[in-house]
Amino acid sequence: MRAFDRLPPDLRAWLHGAALPWSPRSALRLWRRALADTGDPAAARARMDAAEARTLARDSLVPRPTAGDGPHA
C-alpha cells in the first residue's frame, strides 16, 4: 500500500478508475514515460487509457474455456 501512496496524485486518480489491476511499479513506469514524452498530465492519462485499452483488446482475443468446452462436454 505504501508504494501506491507514493505515486503521483494524477496517477493515483487514474488508477482508481482503471479496469485492470495495475501494479504501482508498472503503472509508474508507463506514467513516467508518457509524461516525459508529452509533458502534460492529461496527455499522459490518455496514453494510460490507450495502453489499458490495448491490453483489454488483446486479452479479449484469447479464447477462454467455457463450461461446455471440457473433455467431458
Protein backbone atom coordinates (compact mmCIF):
# COMPACT_ATOMS: atom_id res chain seq x y z
CA MET A 1 0.00 0.00 0.00
CA ARG A 2 2.92 2.32 0.63
CA ALA A 3 4.02 2.03 -2.99
CA PHE A 4 0.55 3.13 -4.12
CA ASP A 5 0.53 6.02 -1.65
CA ARG A 6 3.83 7.32 -3.04
CA LEU A 7 2.50 7.54 -6.62
CA PRO A 8 1.84 10.97 -8.12
CA PRO A 9 -1.71 12.17 -7.36
CA ASP A 10 -2.70 12.25 -11.04
CA LEU A 11 -1.61 8.65 -11.49
CA ARG A 12 -3.37 7.52 -8.30
CA ALA A 13 -6.56 9.17 -9.55
CA TRP A 14 -6.22 7.39 -12.89
CA LEU A 15 -5.65 4.04 -11.19
CA HIS A 16 -8.87 4.43 -9.18
CA GLY A 17 -10.82 4.23 -12.44
CA ALA A 18 -8.64 1.68 -14.19
CA ALA A 19 -10.24 -1.52 -15.46
CA LEU A 20 -7.11 -3.60 -14.89
CA PRO A 21 -5.32 -4.29 -11.59
CA TRP A 22 -2.13 -2.34 -12.37
CA SER A 23 0.83 -2.78 -10.06
CA PRO A 24 2.18 0.52 -8.75
CA ARG A 25 5.56 -0.27 -10.32
CA SER A 26 4.29 -0.91 -13.86
CA ALA A 27 1.84 1.98 -13.72
CA LEU A 28 4.57 4.37 -12.58
CA ARG A 29 6.95 3.17 -15.30
CA LEU A 30 4.38 3.83 -18.03
CA TRP A 31 3.29 7.11 -16.42
CA ARG A 32 6.84 8.47 -16.28
CA ARG A 33 7.44 7.52 -19.91
CA ALA A 34 4.16 9.10 -21.03
CA LEU A 35 4.79 12.26 -19.02
CA ALA A 36 8.35 12.56 -20.34
CA ASP A 37 7.10 12.20 -23.92
CA THR A 38 4.17 14.60 -23.61
CA GLY A 39 4.97 16.90 -20.69
CA ASP A 40 1.23 17.04 -19.97
CA PRO A 41 -0.63 15.05 -17.30
CA ALA A 42 -3.83 14.97 -19.39
CA ALA A 43 -1.92 13.54 -22.35
CA ALA A 44 -0.19 11.06 -20.04
CA ARG A 45 -3.60 9.90 -18.77
CA ALA A 46 -4.73 9.48 -22.38
CA ARG A 47 -1.66 7.32 -23.01
CA MET A 48 -2.52 5.24 -19.95
CA ASP A 49 -6.07 4.84 -21.28
CA ALA A 50 -4.72 3.72 -24.65
CA ALA A 51 -2.31 1.21 -23.09
CA GLU A 52 -5.08 -0.25 -20.99
CA ALA A 53 -7.43 -0.44 -23.99
CA ARG A 54 -4.77 -2.29 -26.00
CA THR A 55 -4.31 -4.79 -23.19
CA LEU A 56 -8.04 -5.33 -22.81
CA ALA A 57 -8.45 -5.78 -26.57
CA ARG A 58 -5.58 -8.25 -26.71
CA ASP A 59 -6.95 -10.22 -23.78
CA SER A 60 -10.41 -10.37 -25.34
CA LEU A 61 -8.95 -12.10 -28.41
CA VAL A 62 -7.73 -15.04 -26.32
CA PRO A 63 -10.42 -17.74 -26.28
CA ARG A 64 -11.48 -18.63 -22.79
CA PRO A 65 -12.74 -22.08 -21.88
CA THR A 66 -16.43 -22.32 -21.11
CA ALA A 67 -18.36 -24.91 -19.16
CA GLY A 68 -19.08 -26.93 -22.31
CA ASP A 69 -15.50 -26.93 -23.63
CA GLY A 70 -14.02 -29.56 -21.35
CA PRO A 71 -13.23 -33.19 -22.20
CA HIS A 72 -16.48 -34.27 -20.56
CA ALA A 73 -18.73 -31.99 -22.62
